[in-house]
GROMACS .gro file of C-alpha atoms in nm:
model
  278
    1MET     CA    1   1.526  -3.009   1.921
    2ILE     CA    2   1.154  -3.089   1.926
    3ARG     CA    3   0.929  -3.155   1.636
    4VAL     CA    4   0.564  -3.082   1.616
    5VAL     CA    5   0.312  -3.239   1.384
    6ALA     CA    6  -0.028  -3.112   1.422
    7ASP     CA    7  -0.384  -3.106   1.219
    8SER     CA    8  -0.410  -2.765   1.224
    9SER     CA    9  -0.172  -2.437   1.252
   10HIS     CA   10  -0.388  -2.343   1.560
   11ASP     CA   11  -0.282  -2.662   1.728
   12ALA     CA   12   0.059  -2.644   1.616
   13ALA     CA   13   0.087  -2.284   1.757
   14LEU     CA   14  -0.072  -2.398   2.094
   15ILE     CA   15   0.178  -2.677   2.129
   16THR     CA   16   0.487  -2.457   2.033
   17GLU     CA   17   0.375  -2.189   2.297
   18ALA     CA   18   0.342  -2.464   2.561
   19VAL     CA   19   0.674  -2.615   2.497
   20GLY     CA   20   0.865  -2.294   2.445
   21GLY     CA   21   1.123  -2.181   2.174
   22ALA     CA   22   1.288  -2.517   2.119
   23ALA     CA   23   0.992  -2.662   1.893
   24GLN     CA   24   0.998  -2.671   1.527
   25VAL     CA   25   0.669  -2.726   1.340
   26VAL     CA   26   0.664  -3.005   1.072
   27ASN     CA   27   0.403  -2.932   0.795
   28GLY     CA   28   0.198  -3.206   0.651
   29SER     CA   29   0.196  -3.575   0.774
   30GLY     CA   30   0.577  -3.526   0.883
   31ARG     CA   31   0.906  -3.650   0.745
   32PHE     CA   32   1.154  -3.818   0.996
   33THR     CA   33   1.494  -3.983   0.905
   34GLY     CA   34   1.746  -4.184   1.067
   35GLY     CA   35   1.961  -3.881   1.020
   36ASP     CA   36   1.763  -3.658   1.236
   37ALA     CA   37   1.970  -3.693   1.537
   38GLN     CA   38   1.905  -3.336   1.683
   39VAL     CA   39   1.541  -3.441   1.726
   40GLU     CA   40   1.503  -3.511   2.094
   41CYS     CA   41   1.107  -3.560   2.130
   42VAL     CA   42   0.820  -3.566   1.860
   43ILE     CA   43   0.493  -3.414   1.975
   44LEU     CA   44   0.168  -3.517   1.759
   45GLY     CA   45  -0.130  -3.316   1.793
   46CYS     CA   46  -0.456  -3.424   1.656
   47ARG     CA   47  -0.806  -3.392   1.761
   48THR     CA   48  -1.016  -3.692   1.815
   49PRO     CA   49  -1.105  -3.936   1.631
   50VAL     CA   50  -0.739  -4.004   1.552
   51PRO     CA   51  -0.684  -4.015   1.197
   52PRO     CA   52  -0.556  -4.353   1.082
   53GLY     CA   53  -0.242  -4.264   0.967
   54ARG     CA   54  -0.111  -4.125   1.278
   55ILE     CA   55  -0.041  -4.490   1.406
   56ALA     CA   56   0.163  -4.559   1.093
   57LEU     CA   57   0.352  -4.250   1.170
   58VAL     CA   58   0.424  -4.325   1.513
   59ARG     CA   59   0.552  -4.663   1.410
   60GLU     CA   60   0.750  -4.501   1.150
   61ILE     CA   61   0.946  -4.250   1.400
   62GLY     CA   62   0.983  -4.555   1.627
   63ARG     CA   63   1.166  -4.744   1.333
   64VAL     CA   64   1.385  -4.463   1.209
   65MET     CA   65   1.448  -4.283   1.522
   66PRO     CA   66   1.403  -4.549   1.824
   67TRP     CA   67   1.527  -4.336   2.098
   68THR     CA   68   1.291  -4.047   2.027
   69PRO     CA   69   0.988  -4.034   2.276
   70VAL     CA   70   0.637  -3.930   2.097
   71ILE     CA   71   0.393  -3.743   2.308
   72LEU     CA   72   0.046  -3.732   2.195
   73VAL     CA   73  -0.160  -3.420   2.263
   74THR     CA   74  -0.555  -3.490   2.193
   75GLU     CA   75  -0.866  -3.478   2.349
   76PRO     CA   76  -1.024  -3.742   2.590
   77ALA     CA   77  -1.226  -4.020   2.376
   78PRO     CA   78  -1.337  -4.394   2.464
   79ASP     CA   79  -1.095  -4.540   2.206
   80ILE     CA   80  -0.770  -4.361   2.323
   81ALA     CA   81  -0.673  -4.643   2.517
   82ARG     CA   82  -0.679  -4.898   2.237
   83TRP     CA   83  -0.507  -4.643   2.017
   84LEU     CA   84  -0.222  -4.592   2.269
   85GLY     CA   85  -0.162  -4.945   2.278
   86GLU     CA   86  -0.148  -5.005   1.916
   87SER     CA   87   0.059  -4.702   1.842
   88ALA     CA   88   0.311  -4.742   2.145
   89VAL     CA   89   0.323  -4.346   2.211
   90SER     CA   90   0.538  -4.274   2.508
   91ASP     CA   91   0.311  -4.025   2.675
   92ILE     CA   92  -0.029  -3.839   2.638
   93VAL     CA   93  -0.143  -3.479   2.738
   94TRP     CA   94  -0.496  -3.341   2.686
   95PHE     CA   95  -0.538  -3.033   2.488
   96ASP     CA   96  -0.710  -2.884   2.786
   97ASP     CA   97  -0.401  -2.931   3.001
   98VAL     CA   98  -0.128  -2.849   2.738
   99GLN     CA   99  -0.028  -2.524   2.916
  100THR     CA  100   0.073  -2.659   3.259
  101GLU     CA  101   0.131  -3.040   3.142
  102LEU     CA  102   0.318  -3.043   2.814
  103ARG     CA  103   0.672  -2.900   2.897
  104PRO     CA  104   0.718  -3.095   3.235
  105ARG     CA  105   0.605  -3.430   3.014
  106VAL     CA  106   0.875  -3.350   2.743
  107ASP     CA  107   1.147  -3.288   2.993
  108ALA     CA  108   1.067  -3.618   3.172
  109GLN     CA  109   1.057  -3.818   2.856
  110CYS     CA  110   1.361  -3.669   2.729
  111ARG     CA  111   1.538  -3.762   3.079
  112THR     CA  112   1.416  -4.119   3.161
  113ALA     CA  113   1.242  -4.277   2.837
  114VAL     CA  114   1.577  -4.458   2.684
  115LEU     CA  115   1.741  -4.503   3.049
  116PHE     CA  116   1.407  -4.709   3.167
  117ALA     CA  117   1.394  -4.899   2.842
  118PHE     CA  118   1.751  -5.008   2.890
  119ALA     CA  119   1.658  -5.107   3.265
  120GLU     CA  120   1.361  -5.308   3.118
  121GLU     CA  121   1.596  -5.480   2.853
  122ILE     CA  122   1.846  -5.556   3.137
  123GLU     CA  123   1.561  -5.699   3.372
  124GLY     CA  124   1.464  -5.958   3.076
  125ALA     CA  125   1.816  -6.054   3.000
  126LYS     CA  126   2.000  -6.370   3.140
  127LEU     CA  127   2.184  -6.226   3.390
  128PRO     CA  128   2.294  -6.328   3.743
  129PRO     CA  129   2.022  -6.201   3.963
  130ALA     CA  130   2.234  -5.981   4.163
  131LEU     CA  131   2.403  -5.810   3.838
  132ARG     CA  132   2.075  -5.799   3.696
  133LYS     CA  133   1.908  -5.570   3.976
  134ALA     CA  134   2.225  -5.370   3.993
  135LEU     CA  135   2.247  -5.278   3.640
  136ALA     CA  136   1.866  -5.216   3.623
  137HIS     CA  137   1.908  -4.962   3.950
  138SER     CA  138   2.204  -4.772   3.769
  139PHE     CA  139   1.996  -4.703   3.458
  140ARG     CA  140   1.720  -4.565   3.633
  141ALA     CA  141   1.912  -4.392   3.886
  142ALA     CA  142   2.102  -4.225   3.574
  143ALA     CA  143   1.788  -4.057   3.494
  144ASP     CA  144   1.817  -3.817   3.796
  145ARG     CA  145   2.140  -3.856   3.991
  146PRO     CA  146   2.368  -4.162   3.836
  147VAL     CA  147   2.534  -4.387   4.083
  148ARG     CA  148   2.894  -4.277   4.162
  149ASN     CA  149   3.098  -4.601   4.146
  150VAL     CA  150   3.078  -4.965   4.216
  151LYS     CA  151   3.118  -4.929   4.596
  152ASP     CA  152   2.806  -4.680   4.611
  153LEU     CA  153   2.623  -4.947   4.398
  154ALA     CA  154   2.691  -5.228   4.596
  155ASP     CA  155   2.614  -5.042   4.933
  156LEU     CA  156   2.276  -4.934   4.818
  157LEU     CA  157   2.197  -5.279   4.707
  158ARG     CA  158   2.367  -5.456   5.021
  159ARG     CA  159   2.588  -5.667   4.788
  160SER     CA  160   2.955  -5.720   4.771
  161PRO     CA  161   3.144  -5.486   4.503
  162VAL     CA  162   3.376  -5.723   4.430
  163THR     CA  163   3.108  -5.980   4.364
  164LEU     CA  164   2.933  -5.745   4.122
  165ALA     CA  165   3.240  -5.636   3.942
  166HIS     CA  166   3.336  -5.992   3.906
  167ALA     CA  167   3.026  -6.090   3.763
  168PHE     CA  168   3.049  -5.796   3.513
  169ARG     CA  169   3.380  -5.908   3.423
  170ILE     CA  170   3.256  -6.277   3.333
  171ARG     CA  171   2.989  -6.127   3.130
  172VAL     CA  172   3.143  -5.872   2.920
  173PRO     CA  173   3.508  -6.003   2.858
  174GLY     CA  174   3.773  -5.808   2.686
  175GLY     CA  175   3.848  -5.506   2.983
  176ALA     CA  176   3.510  -5.362   3.014
  177THR     CA  177   3.416  -5.294   3.376
  178LEU     CA  178   3.121  -5.221   3.573
  179GLY     CA  179   3.279  -4.880   3.689
  180GLY     CA  180   3.316  -4.782   3.324
  181LEU     CA  181   2.954  -4.845   3.238
  182LEU     CA  182   2.844  -4.637   3.559
  183ALA     CA  183   3.086  -4.361   3.442
  184ALA     CA  184   2.943  -4.364   3.091
  185LEU     CA  185   2.608  -4.331   3.253
  186VAL     CA  186   2.742  -4.015   3.440
  187ILE     CA  187   2.861  -3.878   3.108
  188LEU     CA  188   2.520  -3.921   2.959
  189ARG     CA  189   2.346  -3.738   3.232
  190ALA     CA  190   2.596  -3.462   3.243
  191HIS     CA  191   2.536  -3.420   2.858
  192GLN     CA  192   2.183  -3.409   2.927
  193LEU     CA  193   2.194  -3.127   3.198
  194ARG     CA  194   2.433  -2.940   2.992
  195SER     CA  195   2.223  -2.959   2.681
  196SER     CA  196   1.928  -2.814   2.900
  197GLY     CA  197   2.149  -2.504   2.897
  198LEU     CA  198   2.314  -2.544   3.251
  199SER     CA  199   2.659  -2.427   3.261
  200TRP     CA  200   2.929  -2.702   3.351
  201LYS     CA  201   2.992  -2.554   3.684
  202ILE     CA  202   2.623  -2.612   3.761
  203VAL     CA  203   2.623  -2.966   3.623
  204SER     CA  204   2.928  -3.059   3.810
  205GLU     CA  205   2.735  -2.949   4.128
  206ARG     CA  206   2.437  -3.154   4.036
  207LEU     CA  207   2.608  -3.449   3.963
  208GLY     CA  208   2.871  -3.446   4.257
  209PHE     CA  209   3.182  -3.429   4.033
  210THR     CA  210   3.433  -3.165   3.971
  211ARG     CA  211   3.472  -3.046   3.627
  212PRO     CA  212   3.801  -3.198   3.577
  213THR     CA  213   3.668  -3.534   3.694
  214LEU     CA  214   3.368  -3.498   3.420
  215HIS     CA  215   3.635  -3.392   3.151
  216LEU     CA  216   3.859  -3.731   3.251
  217LYS     CA  217   3.535  -3.947   3.237
  218SER     CA  218   3.467  -3.811   2.921
  219LYS     CA  219   3.782  -3.884   2.761
  220LYS     CA  220   3.754  -4.249   2.842
  221TRP     CA  221   3.406  -4.295   2.720
  222PRO     CA  222   3.283  -4.160   2.439
  223GLY     CA  223   3.637  -4.015   2.395
  224LEU     CA  224   3.584  -3.648   2.392
  225LYS     CA  225   3.667  -3.356   2.559
  226LEU     CA  226   3.363  -3.169   2.720
  227ARG     CA  227   3.345  -2.899   2.451
  228LYS     CA  228   3.316  -3.176   2.198
  229LEU     CA  229   3.096  -3.374   2.435
  230ALA     CA  230   2.825  -3.062   2.458
  231GLU     CA  231   2.834  -3.066   2.071
  232THR     CA  232   2.739  -3.409   2.015
  233PRO     CA  233   2.366  -3.500   1.949
  234ARG     CA  234   2.189  -3.703   2.224
  235GLN     CA  235   2.082  -3.965   1.967
  236ARG     CA  236   2.443  -4.036   1.860
  237LEU     CA  237   2.558  -4.051   2.195
  238LEU     CA  238   2.264  -4.282   2.310
  239ALA     CA  239   2.351  -4.505   2.012
  240LYS     CA  240   2.725  -4.539   2.094
  241PHE     CA  241   2.627  -4.629   2.461
  242ALA     CA  242   2.408  -4.912   2.303
  243SER     CA  243   2.679  -5.025   2.074
  244ASP     CA  244   2.955  -5.004   2.362
  245HIS     CA  245   2.757  -5.107   2.685
  246MET     CA  246   2.445  -5.280   2.596
  247GLN     CA  247   2.525  -5.473   2.301
  248PRO     CA  248   2.829  -5.651   2.497
  249LEU     CA  249   2.538  -5.733   2.806
  250LEU     CA  250   2.304  -5.876   2.563
  251ASP     CA  251   2.513  -6.066   2.350
  252GLY     CA  252   2.509  -6.361   2.562
  253ASP     CA  253   2.142  -6.422   2.532
  254SER     CA  254   2.131  -6.527   2.132
  255PRO     CA  255   2.381  -6.677   1.893
  256PRO     CA  256   2.644  -6.434   1.774
  257GLN     CA  257   2.444  -6.166   1.526
  258PRO     CA  258   2.353  -5.829   1.527
  259ASP     CA  259   2.105  -5.787   1.805
  260ALA     CA  260   1.849  -5.495   1.874
  261ALA     CA  261   2.099  -5.241   2.028
  262GLN     CA  262   2.371  -5.292   1.728
  263ARG     CA  263   2.087  -5.251   1.500
  264THR     CA  264   1.960  -4.949   1.646
  265ALA     CA  265   2.317  -4.789   1.676
  266GLU     CA  266   2.337  -4.880   1.343
  267ARG     CA  267   2.037  -4.707   1.210
  268THR     CA  268   2.073  -4.405   1.435
  269VAL     CA  269   2.452  -4.348   1.351
  270SER     CA  270   2.569  -4.344   0.988
  271PRO     CA  271   2.929  -4.468   0.911
  272ALA     CA  272   3.012  -4.154   0.771
  273ASP     CA  273   2.945  -3.971   1.089
  274PRO     CA  274   3.089  -4.134   1.398
  275ILE     CA  275   3.177  -3.971   1.695
  276GLN     CA  276   3.509  -3.862   1.653
  277PRO     CA  277   3.779  -3.768   1.930
  278PRO     CA  278   3.905  -3.435   1.921
   0.00000   0.00000   0.00000
């Protein structure tokens, strides 16, 4: 679902038409909560000068829905660059270009924003250089065509698969594997493609895995059959990925306390509404 907050009904209609039937207009200043797990993107439409309350709204969205990209639709103005820096919106589209530019920008943000953010977190972590490079590459590749396995990843980076796998096991003890993380990235991308309306047959062809193979991967993580996977909100799946895979990778950088990934997961997924196996 795409939420639209605009300063006028005319702008809301313009944005909704450009996005298509998946948009929902939020009246007034907009209300968002951590329970809005179905919201994939927020589009904020406002003419210049940008009202002061919009920066606070974007920050609030970032606090309660940290995985959700925010796209600003506005008019060119000298203060826009400063405003973007203060508000940390994900992208910007001019009103004059909304019919041709908005839908592709929404699709790109929904596909890449979180995975690229994960890659940046990994690049800033205290990891062995080869493992850090391999993980960052894996996250970025998963925005389009995920790496199939550890061997393919090692071949791409001209590294030893044994060395990469061993470095991961040392960093993340307890049975977690680099292959398991790569498989989870495949499932994230499969879920996104399926949610866009593609059949599992086409998803399988796009990713290069048979449907039975995708089913087995989904049963391992997040523990769901494909039918249940398709019904799971993306926000909830991303929060589980952060908790299961990002948090263990980043735990070694600080004393044992809830880190950003865990706190985000706790905000995004209510304890009363976890992902349950079938």
